[in-house]
Coordinates of C-alpha atoms and ligand atoms in Angstrom, one line a residue:
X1 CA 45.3 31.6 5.1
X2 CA 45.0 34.1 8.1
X3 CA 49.4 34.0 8.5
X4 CA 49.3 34.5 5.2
X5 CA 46.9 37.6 4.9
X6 CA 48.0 38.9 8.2
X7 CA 51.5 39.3 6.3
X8 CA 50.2 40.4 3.5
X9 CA 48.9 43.1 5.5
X10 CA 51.8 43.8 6.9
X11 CA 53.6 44.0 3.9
X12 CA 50.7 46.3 2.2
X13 CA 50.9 48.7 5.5
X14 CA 54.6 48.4 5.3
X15 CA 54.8 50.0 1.9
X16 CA 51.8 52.4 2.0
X17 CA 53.9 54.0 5.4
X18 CA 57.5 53.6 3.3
X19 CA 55.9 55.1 0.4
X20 CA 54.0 58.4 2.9
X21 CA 57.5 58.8 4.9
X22 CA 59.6 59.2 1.9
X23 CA 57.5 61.7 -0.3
X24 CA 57.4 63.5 3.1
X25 CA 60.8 63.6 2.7
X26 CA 61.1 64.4 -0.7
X27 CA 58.4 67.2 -0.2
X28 CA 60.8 68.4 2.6
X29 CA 63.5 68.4 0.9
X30 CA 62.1 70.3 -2.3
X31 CA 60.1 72.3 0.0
X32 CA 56.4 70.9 -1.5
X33 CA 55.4 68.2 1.1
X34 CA 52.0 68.9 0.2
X35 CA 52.3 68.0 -3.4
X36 CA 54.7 65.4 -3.4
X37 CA 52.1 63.9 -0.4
X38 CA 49.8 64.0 -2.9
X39 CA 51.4 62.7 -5.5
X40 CA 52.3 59.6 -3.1
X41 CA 48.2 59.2 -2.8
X42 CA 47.1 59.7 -5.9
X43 CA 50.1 57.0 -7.6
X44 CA 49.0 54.7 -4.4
X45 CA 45.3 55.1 -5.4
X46 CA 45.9 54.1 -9.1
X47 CA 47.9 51.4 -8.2
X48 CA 45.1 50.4 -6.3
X49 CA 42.7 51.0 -9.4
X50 CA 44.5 49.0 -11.3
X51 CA 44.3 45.8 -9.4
X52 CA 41.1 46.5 -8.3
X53 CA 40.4 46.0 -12.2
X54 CA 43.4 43.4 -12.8
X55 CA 41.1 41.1 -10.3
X56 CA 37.8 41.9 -12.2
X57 CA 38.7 40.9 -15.4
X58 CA 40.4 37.4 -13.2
X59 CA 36.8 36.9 -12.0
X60 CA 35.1 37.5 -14.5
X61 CA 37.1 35.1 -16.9
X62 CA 35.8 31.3 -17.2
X63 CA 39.4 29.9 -17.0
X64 CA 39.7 28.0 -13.4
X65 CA 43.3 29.7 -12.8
X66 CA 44.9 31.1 -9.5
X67 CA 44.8 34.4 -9.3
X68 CA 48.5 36.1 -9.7
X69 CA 50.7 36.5 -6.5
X70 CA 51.5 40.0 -7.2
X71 CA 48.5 41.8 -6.2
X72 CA 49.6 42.7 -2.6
X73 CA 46.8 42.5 -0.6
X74 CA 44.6 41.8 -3.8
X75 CA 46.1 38.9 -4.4
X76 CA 45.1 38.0 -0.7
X77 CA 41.2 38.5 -1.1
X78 CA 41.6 36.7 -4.7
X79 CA 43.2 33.7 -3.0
X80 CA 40.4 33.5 -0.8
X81 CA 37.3 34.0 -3.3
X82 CA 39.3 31.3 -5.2
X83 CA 39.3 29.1 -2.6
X84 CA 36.2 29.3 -1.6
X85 CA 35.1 28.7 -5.5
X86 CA 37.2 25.7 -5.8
X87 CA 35.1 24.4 -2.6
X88 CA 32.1 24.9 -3.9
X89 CA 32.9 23.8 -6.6
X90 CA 34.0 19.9 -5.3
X91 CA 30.6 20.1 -3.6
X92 CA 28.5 20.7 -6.5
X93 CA 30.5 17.7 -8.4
X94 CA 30.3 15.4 -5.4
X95 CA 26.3 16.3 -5.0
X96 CA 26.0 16.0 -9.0
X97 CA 27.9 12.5 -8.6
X98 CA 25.5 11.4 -6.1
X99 CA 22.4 12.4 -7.7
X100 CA 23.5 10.7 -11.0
X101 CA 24.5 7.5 -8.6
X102 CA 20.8 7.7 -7.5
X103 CA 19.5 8.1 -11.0
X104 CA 21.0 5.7 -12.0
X105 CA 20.4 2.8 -9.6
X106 CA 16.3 4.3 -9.8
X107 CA 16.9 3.8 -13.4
X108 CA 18.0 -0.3 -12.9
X109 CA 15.3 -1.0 -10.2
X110 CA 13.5 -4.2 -11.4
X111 CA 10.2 -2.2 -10.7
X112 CA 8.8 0.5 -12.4
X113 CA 8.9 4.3 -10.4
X114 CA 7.1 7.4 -11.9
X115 CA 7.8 10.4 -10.2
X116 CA 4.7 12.6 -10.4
X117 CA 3.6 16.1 -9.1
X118 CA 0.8 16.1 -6.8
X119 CA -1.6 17.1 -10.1
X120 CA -0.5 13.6 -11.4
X121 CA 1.9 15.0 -13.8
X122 CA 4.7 13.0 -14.8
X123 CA 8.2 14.4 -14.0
X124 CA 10.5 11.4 -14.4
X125 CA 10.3 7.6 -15.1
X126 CA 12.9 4.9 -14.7
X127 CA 13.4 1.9 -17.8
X128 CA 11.1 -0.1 -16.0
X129 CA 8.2 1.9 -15.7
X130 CA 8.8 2.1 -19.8
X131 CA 8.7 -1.5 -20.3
X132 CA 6.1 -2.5 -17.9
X133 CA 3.5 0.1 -18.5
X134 CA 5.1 1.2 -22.5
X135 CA 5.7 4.9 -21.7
X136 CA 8.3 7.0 -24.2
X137 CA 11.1 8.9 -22.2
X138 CA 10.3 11.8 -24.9
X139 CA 6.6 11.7 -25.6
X140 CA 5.5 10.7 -22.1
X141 CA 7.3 13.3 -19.8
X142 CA 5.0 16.3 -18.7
X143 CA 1.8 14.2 -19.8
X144 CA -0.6 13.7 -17.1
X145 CA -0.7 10.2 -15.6
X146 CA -4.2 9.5 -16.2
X147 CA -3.7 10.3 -19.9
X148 CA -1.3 7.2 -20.4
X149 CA -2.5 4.8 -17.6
X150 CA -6.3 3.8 -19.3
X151 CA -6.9 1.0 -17.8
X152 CA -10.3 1.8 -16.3
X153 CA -9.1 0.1 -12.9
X154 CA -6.2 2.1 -12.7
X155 CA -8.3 5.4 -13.5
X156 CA -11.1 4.7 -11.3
X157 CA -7.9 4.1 -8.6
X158 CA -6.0 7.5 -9.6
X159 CA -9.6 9.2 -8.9
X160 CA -9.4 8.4 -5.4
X161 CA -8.2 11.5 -2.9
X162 CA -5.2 11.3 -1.2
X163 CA -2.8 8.3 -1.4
X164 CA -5.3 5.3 -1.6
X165 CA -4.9 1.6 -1.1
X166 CA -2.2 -0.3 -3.3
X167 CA -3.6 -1.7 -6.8
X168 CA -3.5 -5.3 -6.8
X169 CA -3.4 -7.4 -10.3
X170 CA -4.1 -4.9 -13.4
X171 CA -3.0 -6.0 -16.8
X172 CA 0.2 -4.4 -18.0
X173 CA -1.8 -2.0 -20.5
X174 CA 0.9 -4.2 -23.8
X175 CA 0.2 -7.4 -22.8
X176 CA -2.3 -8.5 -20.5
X177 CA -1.3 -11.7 -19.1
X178 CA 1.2 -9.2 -17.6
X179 CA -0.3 -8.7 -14.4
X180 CA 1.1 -5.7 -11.8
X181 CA 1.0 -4.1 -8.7
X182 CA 0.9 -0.5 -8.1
X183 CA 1.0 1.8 -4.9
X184 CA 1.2 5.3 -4.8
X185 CA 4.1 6.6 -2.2
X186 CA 4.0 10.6 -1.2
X187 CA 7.8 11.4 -2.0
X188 CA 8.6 15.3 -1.3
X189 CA 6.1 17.8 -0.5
X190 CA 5.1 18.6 -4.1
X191 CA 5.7 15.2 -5.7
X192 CA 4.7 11.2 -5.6
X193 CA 6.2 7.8 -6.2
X194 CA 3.7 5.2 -8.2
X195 CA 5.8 2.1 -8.0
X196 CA 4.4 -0.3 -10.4
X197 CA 5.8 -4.2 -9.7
X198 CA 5.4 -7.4 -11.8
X199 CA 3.7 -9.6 -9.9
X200 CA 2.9 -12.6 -12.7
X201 CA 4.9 -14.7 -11.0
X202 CA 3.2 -14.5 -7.7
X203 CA -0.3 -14.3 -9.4
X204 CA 0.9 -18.0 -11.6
X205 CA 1.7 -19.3 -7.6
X206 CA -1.7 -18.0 -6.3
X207 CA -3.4 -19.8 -8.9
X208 CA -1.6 -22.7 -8.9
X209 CA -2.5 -22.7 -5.1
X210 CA -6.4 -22.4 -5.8
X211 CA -6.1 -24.8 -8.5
X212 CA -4.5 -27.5 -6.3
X213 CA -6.9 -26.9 -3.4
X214 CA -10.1 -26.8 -6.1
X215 CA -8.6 -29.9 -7.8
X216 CA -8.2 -31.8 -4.5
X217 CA -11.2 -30.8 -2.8
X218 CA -12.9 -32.2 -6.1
X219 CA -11.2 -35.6 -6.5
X220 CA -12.4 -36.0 -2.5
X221 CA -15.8 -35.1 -3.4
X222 CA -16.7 -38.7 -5.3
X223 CA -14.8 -41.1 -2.5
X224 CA -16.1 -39.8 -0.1
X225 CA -19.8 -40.0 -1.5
X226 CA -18.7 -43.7 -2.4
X227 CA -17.6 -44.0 1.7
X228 CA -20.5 -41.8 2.8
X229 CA -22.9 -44.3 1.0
X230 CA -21.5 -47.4 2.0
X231 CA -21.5 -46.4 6.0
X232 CA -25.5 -45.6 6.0
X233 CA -25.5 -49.2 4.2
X234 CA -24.2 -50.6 7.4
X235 CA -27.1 -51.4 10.0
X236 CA -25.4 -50.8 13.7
X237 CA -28.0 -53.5 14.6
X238 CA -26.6 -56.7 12.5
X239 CA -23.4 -56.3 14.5
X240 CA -24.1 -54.0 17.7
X241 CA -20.2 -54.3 18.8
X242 CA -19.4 -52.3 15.8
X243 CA -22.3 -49.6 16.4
X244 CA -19.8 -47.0 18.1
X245 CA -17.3 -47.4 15.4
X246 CA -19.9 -47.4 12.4
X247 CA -21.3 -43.8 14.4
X248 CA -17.8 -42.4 14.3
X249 CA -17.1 -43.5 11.0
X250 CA -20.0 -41.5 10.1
X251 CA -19.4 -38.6 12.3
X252 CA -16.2 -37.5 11.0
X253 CA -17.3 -39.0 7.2
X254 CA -19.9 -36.7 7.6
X255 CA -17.5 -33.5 8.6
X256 CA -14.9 -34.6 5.6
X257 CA -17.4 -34.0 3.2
X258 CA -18.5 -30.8 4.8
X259 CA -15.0 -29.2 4.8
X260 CA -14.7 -30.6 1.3
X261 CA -17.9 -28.8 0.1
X262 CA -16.2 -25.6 1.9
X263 CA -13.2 -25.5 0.3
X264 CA -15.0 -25.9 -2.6
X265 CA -17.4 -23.0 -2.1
X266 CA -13.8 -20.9 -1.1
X267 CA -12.5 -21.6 -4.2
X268 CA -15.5 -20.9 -6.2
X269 CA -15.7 -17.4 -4.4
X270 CA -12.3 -16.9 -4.7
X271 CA -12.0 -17.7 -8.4
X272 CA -15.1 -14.7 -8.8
X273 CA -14.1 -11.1 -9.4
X274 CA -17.3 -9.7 -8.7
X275 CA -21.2 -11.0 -8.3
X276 CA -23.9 -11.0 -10.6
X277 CA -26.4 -8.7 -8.8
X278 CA -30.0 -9.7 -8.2
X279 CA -32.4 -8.5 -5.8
X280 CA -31.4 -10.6 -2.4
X281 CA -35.0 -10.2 -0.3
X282 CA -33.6 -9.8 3.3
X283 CA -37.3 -10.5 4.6
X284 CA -37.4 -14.2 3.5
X285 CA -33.4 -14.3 4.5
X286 CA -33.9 -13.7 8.1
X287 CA -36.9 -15.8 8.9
X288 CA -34.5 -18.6 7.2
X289 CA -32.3 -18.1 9.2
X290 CA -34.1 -17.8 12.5
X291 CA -35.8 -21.4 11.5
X292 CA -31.9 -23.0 10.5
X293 CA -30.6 -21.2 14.3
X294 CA -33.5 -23.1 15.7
X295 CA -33.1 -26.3 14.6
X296 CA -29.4 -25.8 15.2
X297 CA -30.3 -25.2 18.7
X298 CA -32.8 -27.7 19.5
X299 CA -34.1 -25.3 22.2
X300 CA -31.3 -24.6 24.0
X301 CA -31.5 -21.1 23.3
X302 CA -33.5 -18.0 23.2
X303 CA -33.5 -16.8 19.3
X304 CA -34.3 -13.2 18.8
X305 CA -35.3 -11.6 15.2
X306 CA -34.7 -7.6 15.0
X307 CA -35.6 -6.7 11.8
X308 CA -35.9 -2.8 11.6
X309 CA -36.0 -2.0 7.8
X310 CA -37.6 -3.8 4.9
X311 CA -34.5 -2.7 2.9
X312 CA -32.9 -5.5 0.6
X313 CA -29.9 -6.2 -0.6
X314 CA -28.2 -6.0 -4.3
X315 CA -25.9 -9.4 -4.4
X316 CA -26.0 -13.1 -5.0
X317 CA -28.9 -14.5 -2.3
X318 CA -26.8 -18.0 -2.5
X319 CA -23.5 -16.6 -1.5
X320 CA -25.2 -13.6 1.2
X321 CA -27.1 -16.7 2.5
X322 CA -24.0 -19.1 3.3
X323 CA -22.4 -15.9 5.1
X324 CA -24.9 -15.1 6.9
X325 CA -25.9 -18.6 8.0
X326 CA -22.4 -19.2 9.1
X327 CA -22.4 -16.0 11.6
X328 CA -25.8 -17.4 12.9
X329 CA -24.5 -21.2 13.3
X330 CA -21.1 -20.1 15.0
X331 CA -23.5 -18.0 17.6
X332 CA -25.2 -21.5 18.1
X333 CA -22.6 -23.1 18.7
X334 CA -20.3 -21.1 20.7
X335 CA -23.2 -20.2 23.0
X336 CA -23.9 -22.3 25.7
X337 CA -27.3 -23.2 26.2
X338 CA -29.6 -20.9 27.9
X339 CA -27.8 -17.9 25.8
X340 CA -29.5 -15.8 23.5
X341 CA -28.6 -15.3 19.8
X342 CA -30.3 -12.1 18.0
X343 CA -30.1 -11.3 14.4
X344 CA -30.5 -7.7 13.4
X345 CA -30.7 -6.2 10.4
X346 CA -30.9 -2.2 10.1
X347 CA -30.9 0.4 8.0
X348 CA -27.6 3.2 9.8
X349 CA -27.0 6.7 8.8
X350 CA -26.5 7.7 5.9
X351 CA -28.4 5.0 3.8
X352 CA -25.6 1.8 4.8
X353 CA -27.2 -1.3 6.2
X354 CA -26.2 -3.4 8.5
X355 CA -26.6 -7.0 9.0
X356 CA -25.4 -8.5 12.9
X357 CA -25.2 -12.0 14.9
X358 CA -25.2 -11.0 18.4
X359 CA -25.0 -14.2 21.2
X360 CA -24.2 -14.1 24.8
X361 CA -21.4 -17.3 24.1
X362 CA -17.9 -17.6 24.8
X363 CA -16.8 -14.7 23.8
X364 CA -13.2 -14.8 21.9
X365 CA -9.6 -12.7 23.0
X366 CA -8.7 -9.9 21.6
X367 CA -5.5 -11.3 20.1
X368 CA -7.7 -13.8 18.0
X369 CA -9.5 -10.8 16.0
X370 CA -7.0 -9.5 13.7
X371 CA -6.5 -13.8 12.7
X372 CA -10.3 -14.8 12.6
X373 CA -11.3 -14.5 9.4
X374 CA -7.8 -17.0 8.2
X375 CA -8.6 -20.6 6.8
X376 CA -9.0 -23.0 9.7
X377 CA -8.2 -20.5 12.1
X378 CA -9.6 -21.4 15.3
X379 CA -9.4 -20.4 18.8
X380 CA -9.5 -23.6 20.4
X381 CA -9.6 -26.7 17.6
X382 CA -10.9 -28.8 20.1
X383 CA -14.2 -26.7 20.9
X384 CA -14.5 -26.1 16.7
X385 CA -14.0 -29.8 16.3
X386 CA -16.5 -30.8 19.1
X387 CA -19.4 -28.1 17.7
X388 CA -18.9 -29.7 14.1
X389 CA -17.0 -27.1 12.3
X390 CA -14.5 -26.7 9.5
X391 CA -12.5 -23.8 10.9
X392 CA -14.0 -22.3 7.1
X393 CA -16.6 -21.0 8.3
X394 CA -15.7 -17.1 9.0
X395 CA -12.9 -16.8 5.8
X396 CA -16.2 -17.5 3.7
X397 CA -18.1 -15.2 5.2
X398 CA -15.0 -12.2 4.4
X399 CA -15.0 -13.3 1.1
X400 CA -18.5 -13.3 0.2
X401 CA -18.2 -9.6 2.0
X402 CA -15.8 -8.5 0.2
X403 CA -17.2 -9.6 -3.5
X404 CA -20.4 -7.5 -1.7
X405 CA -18.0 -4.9 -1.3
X406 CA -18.9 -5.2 2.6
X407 CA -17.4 -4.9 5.9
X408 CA -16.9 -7.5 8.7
X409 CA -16.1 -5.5 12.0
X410 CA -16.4 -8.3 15.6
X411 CA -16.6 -7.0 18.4
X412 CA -16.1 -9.6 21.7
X413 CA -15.8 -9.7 25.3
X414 CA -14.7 -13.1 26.3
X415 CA -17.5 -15.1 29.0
X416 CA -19.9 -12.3 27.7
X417 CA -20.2 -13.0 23.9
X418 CA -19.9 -11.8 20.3
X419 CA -21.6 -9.2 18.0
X420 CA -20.8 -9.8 14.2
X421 CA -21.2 -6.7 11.7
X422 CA -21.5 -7.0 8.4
X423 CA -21.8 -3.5 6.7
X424 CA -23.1 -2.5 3.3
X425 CA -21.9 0.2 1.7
X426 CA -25.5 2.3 0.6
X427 CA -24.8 1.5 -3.0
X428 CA -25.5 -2.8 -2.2
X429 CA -28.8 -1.7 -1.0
X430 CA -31.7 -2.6 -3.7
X431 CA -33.8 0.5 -5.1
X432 CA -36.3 0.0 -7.2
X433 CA -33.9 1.7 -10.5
X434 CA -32.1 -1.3 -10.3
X435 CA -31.7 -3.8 -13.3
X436 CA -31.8 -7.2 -11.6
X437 CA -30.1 -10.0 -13.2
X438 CA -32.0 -12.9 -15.3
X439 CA -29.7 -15.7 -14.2
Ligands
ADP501 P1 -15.2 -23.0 12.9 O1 -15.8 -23.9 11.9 O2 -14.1 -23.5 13.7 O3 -16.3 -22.4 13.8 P2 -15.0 -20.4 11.8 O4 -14.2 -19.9 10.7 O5 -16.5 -20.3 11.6 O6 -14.6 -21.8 12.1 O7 -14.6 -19.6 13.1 C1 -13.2 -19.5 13.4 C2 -13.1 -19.4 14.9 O8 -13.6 -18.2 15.4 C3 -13.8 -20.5 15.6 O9 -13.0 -21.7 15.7 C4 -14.0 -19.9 17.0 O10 -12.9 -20.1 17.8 C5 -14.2 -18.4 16.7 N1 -15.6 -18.0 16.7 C6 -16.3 -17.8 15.5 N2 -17.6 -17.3 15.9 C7 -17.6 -17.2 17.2 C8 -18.6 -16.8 18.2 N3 -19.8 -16.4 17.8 N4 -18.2 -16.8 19.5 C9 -17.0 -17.2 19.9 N5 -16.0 -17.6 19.0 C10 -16.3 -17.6 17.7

């Protein structure tokens, strides 16, 4: 391009100087240089007019033509606006291709995606998010998301600020045993992903999974009563060789059944989606507790009751009770005697109580924490065996917790020992407005 205008220059000078030098000498030689100059300008001038205009009326046409060759430098400038159109041109295709690309492979994805605007309006939705949650492509776009998602879950979800935690296991709003997954992404600055995902399949594993470990946990129940019954038959004294094995026997028949009944309690608290309130009186709860630590310790250590409020709690009393009694038994028995054990129970800032199981014990490594709380989970099996437990004792305590809509937070310093938390959100605490329950 710049050989080519640089000649075209060339060639445009070229003229305009071969066009001055010979009306110069016509105007000599007819004795008017003046006019005939002038002449020379003003023809030079139209000329110029008139592809000034000729390359107008080329821009301004639709067609997607060359412009002409003849132009002189016109043509030159024309080239170059043409080529620069043409460019832009293959770029908006190629970034119209791509987009359509994207479209359409957003379109395909097995799971549903609703672009939103921050205000929850709905810009765009892909075939999935039509058949899983029965939106219209025509009626549906521009309609705020709240208006077509009713489920009260998924409302009482949307309400929350910012970009809260994933929705696990709504109905599909068409057919309920549907069930799906939803998490709201931030996309661009003005607009959000909600990917919706059918998870039925996963949900149909899960409860096969409870199912099997309810059903077996079940069928043990009744043998083991049978083997249970049979053992405390046996008198070690009629055959005194035997009296070791007949104490194991019972030993271990004794932790079977006590791993059986907590599976069983997991799957019953599992299996609950929420608890039927009643009025859980924390005052009768503690001293419970402080008599079941000491008989668990049998002296060994010092128990301390710090009982600062006379709140109580909203909740099931059974289910509070076998969490809390599991905190106090674990500070038993990872304390070595001669430790102290203190259960607090306070009213914080802000109207939240807390519940805590402090002990001066073992202590457990940090890398443990995030795993704790897992089914038979334990830090060293041999120490959980040897102190009677199930390794169940802490994933029953997170679920009760979290059907309480409470917080477990542990906080440990190995050799020095362990405070357990359990925090309640100010609305689990019992005013006297409250309905209880008649069971
Ligand atoms: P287990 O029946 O084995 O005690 P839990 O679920 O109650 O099972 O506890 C899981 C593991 O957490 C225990 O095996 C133990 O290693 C650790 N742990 C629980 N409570 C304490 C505590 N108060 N001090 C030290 N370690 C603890």
């Amino acid at each position: 391009m710049g050989l080519l205008s640089q000649n075209a220059w060339q060639v445009s000078i070229g003229r305009f100087v071969l066009l001055i030098v010979a009306a110069l000498l016509l105007g000599l030689a007819i004795g008017q240089v003046q006019l005939a100059l002038l002449l020379a300008l003003a023809g030079y001038v139209a000329m110029s007019l008139r592809s000034l205009h000729r390359m107008q009326r080329w821009l301004g046409s639709r067609r997607r033509v060359p412009p002409p060759e003849d132009w002189g430098v016109w043509s030159d400038v024309a080239h170059t606006v043409f080529e620069r159109l043409e460019q832009e041109r293959s770029r908006k295709h190629r970034l119209v291709r791509l987009l359509r690309a994207f479209r359409e492979a957003a379109a395909v994805l097995p799971d549903g995606v609703i672009v939103t605007t921050l205000g929850r309006e709905v810009v765009w939705f892909n075939e999935a998010a039509e058949r899983l949650l029965g939106l219209h492509p025509r009626r549906d776009r521009g309609a705020r998301l709240d208006r077509l998602l009713e489920h009260p879950r998924i409302r009482s979800w949307l309400e929350e600020p910012g970009f809260p935690e994933p929705l696990l296991d709504v109905p599909a709003p068409h057919d309920p045993a549907v069930r799906l997954s939803m998490r709201l992404i931030p996309y661009t600055r003005q607009q959000q992903l909600l990917v919706t995902r059918d998870i039925s399949n996963l949900m149909r594993l899960e409860q096969m999974r409870r199912d099997f470990v309810a059903n077996v946990s079940h069928e043990l129940r009744t043998p083991l009563t049978v083997l249970h019954g049979y053992l405390d038959m046996i008198d070690p004294e009629d055959s005194p060789e035997w009296a070791p094995v007949v104490d194991e026997m019972r030993r271990q028949s004794t932790r079977m059944a006590r791993i059986v009944e907590d599976l069983l309690n997991l799957s019953r608290l599992e299996a609950q989606a929420e608890v039927v309130p009643e009025r859980v009186a924390m005052g009768s709860m503690l001293s419970t507790l402080q008599r079941e630590a000491e008989a668990l310790s049998q002296g060994r250590h010092r128990i301390v009751l710090e009982a600062r409020t006379r709140a109580d709690l909203s909740g099931s009393t059974q289910d509070l009770h076998s969490a809390f009694s599991n905190l106090v038994s674990n500070a038993v028995r990872y304390t070595p005697a001669g430790g102290q054990v203190s259960i607090g129970w306070i009213l914080a800032e802000g109207g939240d109580a807390e519940f805590s199981v402090a002990d001066t014990g073992v202590g457990i490594p940090p890398e443990h924490l995030p795993r704790i709380t897992e089914r038979f989970y334990r830090v060293s099996a041999s120490r959980s065996r040897d102190s009677g437990g199930t390794g169940l004792g802490l994933s029953i305590v997170k679920h009760v917790l979290n059907l309480h809509r409470a917080r477990l937070d542990i906080a440990s310093e190995v050799g020095r020992g362990t405070v357990f938390t359990c925090r309640f959100d100010a609305a689990q605490v019992w005013t006297e407005g409250m309905q209880e329950h008649a069971a």
